[in-house]
PDB file of C-alpha atoms in Angstrom:
ATOM      1  CA  UNK A   1     -29.502 -49.283  24.032  1.00  0.00           C
ATOM      2  CA  UNK A   2     -26.514 -47.217  22.913  1.00  0.00           C
ATOM      3  CA  UNK A   3     -26.685 -46.180  19.234  1.00  0.00           C
ATOM      4  CA  UNK A   4     -23.542 -46.429  17.047  1.00  0.00           C
ATOM      5  CA  UNK A   5     -23.789 -43.033  15.368  1.00  0.00           C
ATOM      6  CA  UNK A   6     -20.743 -43.487  13.173  1.00  0.00           C
ATOM      7  CA  UNK A   7     -22.289 -46.661  11.639  1.00  0.00           C
ATOM      8  CA  UNK A   8     -25.634 -45.003  11.327  1.00  0.00           C
ATOM      9  CA  UNK A   9     -24.045 -42.016   9.464  1.00  0.00           C
ATOM     10  CA  UNK A  10     -22.369 -44.456   7.084  1.00  0.00           C
ATOM     11  CA  UNK A  11     -25.708 -46.262   6.465  1.00  0.00           C
ATOM     12  CA  UNK A  12     -27.556 -42.819   5.914  1.00  0.00           C
ATOM     13  CA  UNK A  13     -24.912 -42.023   3.339  1.00  0.00           C
ATOM     14  CA  UNK A  14     -25.890 -45.125   1.400  1.00  0.00           C
ATOM     15  CA  UNK A  15     -29.704 -44.141   1.494  1.00  0.00           C
ATOM     16  CA  UNK A  16     -28.698 -40.416   0.482  1.00  0.00           C
ATOM     17  CA  UNK A  17     -26.767 -41.897  -2.498  1.00  0.00           C
ATOM     18  CA  UNK A  18     -29.613 -44.143  -3.624  1.00  0.00           C
ATOM     19  CA  UNK A  19     -32.162 -41.367  -3.210  1.00  0.00           C
ATOM     20  CA  UNK A  20     -32.452 -40.377  -6.945  1.00  0.00           C
ATOM     21  CA  UNK A  21     -34.072 -42.446  -9.650  1.00  0.00           C
ATOM     22  CA  UNK A  22     -31.147 -42.469 -11.924  1.00  0.00           C
ATOM     23  CA  UNK A  23     -28.819 -43.760  -9.187  1.00  0.00           C
ATOM     24  CA  UNK A  24     -31.270 -46.463  -8.418  1.00  0.00           C
ATOM     25  CA  UNK A  25     -31.280 -47.304 -12.246  1.00  0.00           C
ATOM     26  CA  UNK A  26     -27.465 -47.462 -12.251  1.00  0.00           C
ATOM     27  CA  UNK A  27     -27.587 -49.798  -9.061  1.00  0.00           C
ATOM     28  CA  UNK A  28     -30.168 -52.076 -10.586  1.00  0.00           C
ATOM     29  CA  UNK A  29     -28.272 -52.204 -13.906  1.00  0.00           C
ATOM     30  CA  UNK A  30     -24.967 -53.179 -12.161  1.00  0.00           C
ATOM     31  CA  UNK A  31     -26.619 -55.950 -10.276  1.00  0.00           C
ATOM     32  CA  UNK A  32     -26.509 -57.891 -13.541  1.00  0.00           C
ATOM     33  CA  UNK A  33     -22.815 -57.206 -13.844  1.00  0.00           C
ATOM     34  CA  UNK A  34     -20.151 -54.641 -14.590  1.00  0.00           C
ATOM     35  CA  UNK A  35     -20.815 -52.123 -17.198  1.00  0.00           C
ATOM     36  CA  UNK A  36     -18.876 -49.411 -18.760  1.00  0.00           C
ATOM     37  CA  UNK A  37     -19.674 -45.749 -18.310  1.00  0.00           C
ATOM     38  CA  UNK A  38     -21.044 -45.567 -21.928  1.00  0.00           C
ATOM     39  CA  UNK A  39     -23.550 -48.311 -21.185  1.00  0.00           C
ATOM     40  CA  UNK A  40     -24.604 -46.522 -17.931  1.00  0.00           C
ATOM     41  CA  UNK A  41     -24.834 -43.300 -19.915  1.00  0.00           C
ATOM     42  CA  UNK A  42     -27.435 -45.062 -22.235  1.00  0.00           C
ATOM     43  CA  UNK A  43     -29.536 -46.154 -19.209  1.00  0.00           C
ATOM     44  CA  UNK A  44     -29.552 -42.821 -17.270  1.00  0.00           C
ATOM     45  CA  UNK A  45     -29.484 -40.505 -20.261  1.00  0.00           C
ATOM     46  CA  UNK A  46     -28.774 -36.767 -19.947  1.00  0.00           C
ATOM     47  CA  UNK A  47     -25.322 -35.465 -20.504  1.00  0.00           C
ATOM     48  CA  UNK A  48     -22.061 -37.287 -19.401  1.00  0.00           C
ATOM     49  CA  UNK A  49     -21.156 -34.834 -16.570  1.00  0.00           C
ATOM     50  CA  UNK A  50     -24.574 -35.611 -14.972  1.00  0.00           C
ATOM     51  CA  UNK A  51     -24.032 -39.344 -15.171  1.00  0.00           C
ATOM     52  CA  UNK A  52     -20.358 -38.900 -13.894  1.00  0.00           C
ATOM     53  CA  UNK A  53     -21.899 -36.902 -10.961  1.00  0.00           C
ATOM     54  CA  UNK A  54     -24.349 -39.748 -10.218  1.00  0.00           C
ATOM     55  CA  UNK A  55     -21.521 -42.280 -10.346  1.00  0.00           C
ATOM     56  CA  UNK A  56     -19.383 -40.257  -8.115  1.00  0.00           C
ATOM     57  CA  UNK A  57     -22.129 -39.920  -5.437  1.00  0.00           C
ATOM     58  CA  UNK A  58     -22.569 -43.866  -5.571  1.00  0.00           C
ATOM     59  CA  UNK A  59     -18.851 -44.472  -5.426  1.00  0.00           C
ATOM     60  CA  UNK A  60     -18.450 -42.081  -2.524  1.00  0.00           C
ATOM     61  CA  UNK A  61     -21.102 -43.982  -0.464  1.00  0.00           C
ATOM     62  CA  UNK A  62     -19.551 -47.426  -1.221  1.00  0.00           C
ATOM     63  CA  UNK A  63     -22.421 -48.666  -3.287  1.00  0.00           C
ATOM     64  CA  UNK A  64     -20.233 -49.051  -6.467  1.00  0.00           C
ATOM     65  CA  UNK A  65     -16.508 -49.254  -7.305  1.00  0.00           C
ATOM     66  CA  UNK A  66     -14.711 -48.864 -10.600  1.00  0.00           C
ATOM     67  CA  UNK A  67     -11.974 -50.480 -12.644  1.00  0.00           C
ATOM     68  CA  UNK A  68     -10.097 -49.143 -15.517  1.00  0.00           C
ATOM     69  CA  UNK A  69      -9.536 -51.432 -18.338  1.00  0.00           C
ATOM     70  CA  UNK A  70      -7.621 -49.942 -21.265  1.00  0.00           C
ATOM     71  CA  UNK A  71      -9.383 -46.573 -21.991  1.00  0.00           C
ATOM     72  CA  UNK A  72     -12.701 -47.643 -20.507  1.00  0.00           C
ATOM     73  CA  UNK A  73     -13.884 -47.394 -16.877  1.00  0.00           C
ATOM     74  CA  UNK A  74     -16.076 -50.181 -15.695  1.00  0.00           C
ATOM     75  CA  UNK A  75     -18.326 -50.071 -12.620  1.00  0.00           C
ATOM     76  CA  UNK A  76     -19.688 -52.823 -10.461  1.00  0.00           C
ATOM     77  CA  UNK A  77     -21.950 -53.116  -7.420  1.00  0.00           C
ATOM     78  CA  UNK A  78     -20.300 -53.477  -4.052  1.00  0.00           C
ATOM     79  CA  UNK A  79     -23.423 -53.663  -2.141  1.00  0.00           C
ATOM     80  CA  UNK A  80     -25.399 -56.634  -3.561  1.00  0.00           C
ATOM     81  CA  UNK A  81     -28.040 -56.111  -0.820  1.00  0.00           C
ATOM     82  CA  UNK A  82     -29.238 -53.100  -2.902  1.00  0.00           C
ATOM     83  CA  UNK A  83     -31.241 -55.395  -5.195  1.00  0.00           C
ATOM     84  CA  UNK A  84     -32.594 -57.224  -2.143  1.00  0.00           C
ATOM     85  CA  UNK A  85     -33.631 -53.842  -0.725  1.00  0.00           C
ATOM     86  CA  UNK A  86     -35.278 -52.886  -3.877  1.00  0.00           C
ATOM     87  CA  UNK A  87     -37.112 -56.196  -4.185  1.00  0.00           C
ATOM     88  CA  UNK A  88     -38.273 -55.763  -0.622  1.00  0.00           C
ATOM     89  CA  UNK A  89     -39.606 -52.244  -1.416  1.00  0.00           C
ATOM     90  CA  UNK A  90     -41.599 -53.659  -4.437  1.00  0.00           C
ATOM     91  CA  UNK A  91     -42.872 -56.836  -2.719  1.00  0.00           C
ATOM     92  CA  UNK A  92     -42.407 -56.495   0.964  1.00  0.00           C
ATOM     93  CA  UNK A  93     -44.602 -59.414   1.972  1.00  0.00           C
ATOM     94  CA  UNK A  94     -42.840 -61.813  -0.293  1.00  0.00           C
ATOM     95  CA  UNK A  95     -39.189 -61.017   0.211  1.00  0.00           C
ATOM     96  CA  UNK A  96     -38.629 -59.453   3.586  1.00  0.00           C
ATOM     97  CA  UNK A  97     -37.142 -61.777   6.146  1.00  0.00           C
ATOM     98  CA  UNK A  98     -37.983 -59.099   8.673  1.00  0.00           C
ATOM     99  CA  UNK A  99     -41.700 -58.919   7.685  1.00  0.00           C
ATOM    100  CA  UNK A 100     -41.887 -62.671   8.127  1.00  0.00           C
ATOM    101  CA  UNK A 101     -40.396 -62.698  11.648  1.00  0.00           C
ATOM    102  CA  UNK A 102     -42.312 -59.993  13.547  1.00  0.00           C
ATOM    103  CA  UNK A 103     -40.299 -60.579  16.541  1.00  0.00           C
ATOM    104  CA  UNK A 104     -36.984 -59.672  14.915  1.00  0.00           C
ATOM    105  CA  UNK A 105     -35.817 -56.423  16.201  1.00  0.00           C
ATOM    106  CA  UNK A 106     -35.351 -53.676  13.656  1.00  0.00           C
ATOM    107  CA  UNK A 107     -31.751 -53.113  14.385  1.00  0.00           C
ATOM    108  CA  UNK A 108     -31.059 -56.874  13.510  1.00  0.00           C
ATOM    109  CA  UNK A 109     -32.963 -56.438  10.151  1.00  0.00           C
ATOM    110  CA  UNK A 110     -30.932 -53.256   9.520  1.00  0.00           C
ATOM    111  CA  UNK A 111     -27.657 -54.992  10.085  1.00  0.00           C
ATOM    112  CA  UNK A 112     -28.792 -57.918   7.923  1.00  0.00           C
ATOM    113  CA  UNK A 113     -29.702 -55.538   5.000  1.00  0.00           C
ATOM    114  CA  UNK A 114     -26.774 -53.211   5.109  1.00  0.00           C
ATOM    115  CA  UNK A 115     -23.367 -55.110   5.197  1.00  0.00           C
ATOM    116  CA  UNK A 116     -20.304 -53.074   4.151  1.00  0.00           C
TER     117      UNK A 116
END
């Protein structure tokens, strides 16, 4: 089987972007709807430059997008599967379609989980 390395690199970028607790917290908060940067700052804590850096990493990986409304910038989740993935990590036997169908190839599960 030939691997699509370009696609795998894009998918790895998403995992790298989510590989920080603060960025996971942002993604989870945005699953409930768009939020302004000030709300995300309250969730993440720390200084504003650190929050901006986290948002930049998530945006660069395509996990979130932003929209300016007046003087405020609002962020929203562009990969809703992130919440499914987090749920699967927390409760794998209950939520994973792949766990229920042991005959499903891993590549098929990966394609179902990461759609961009």
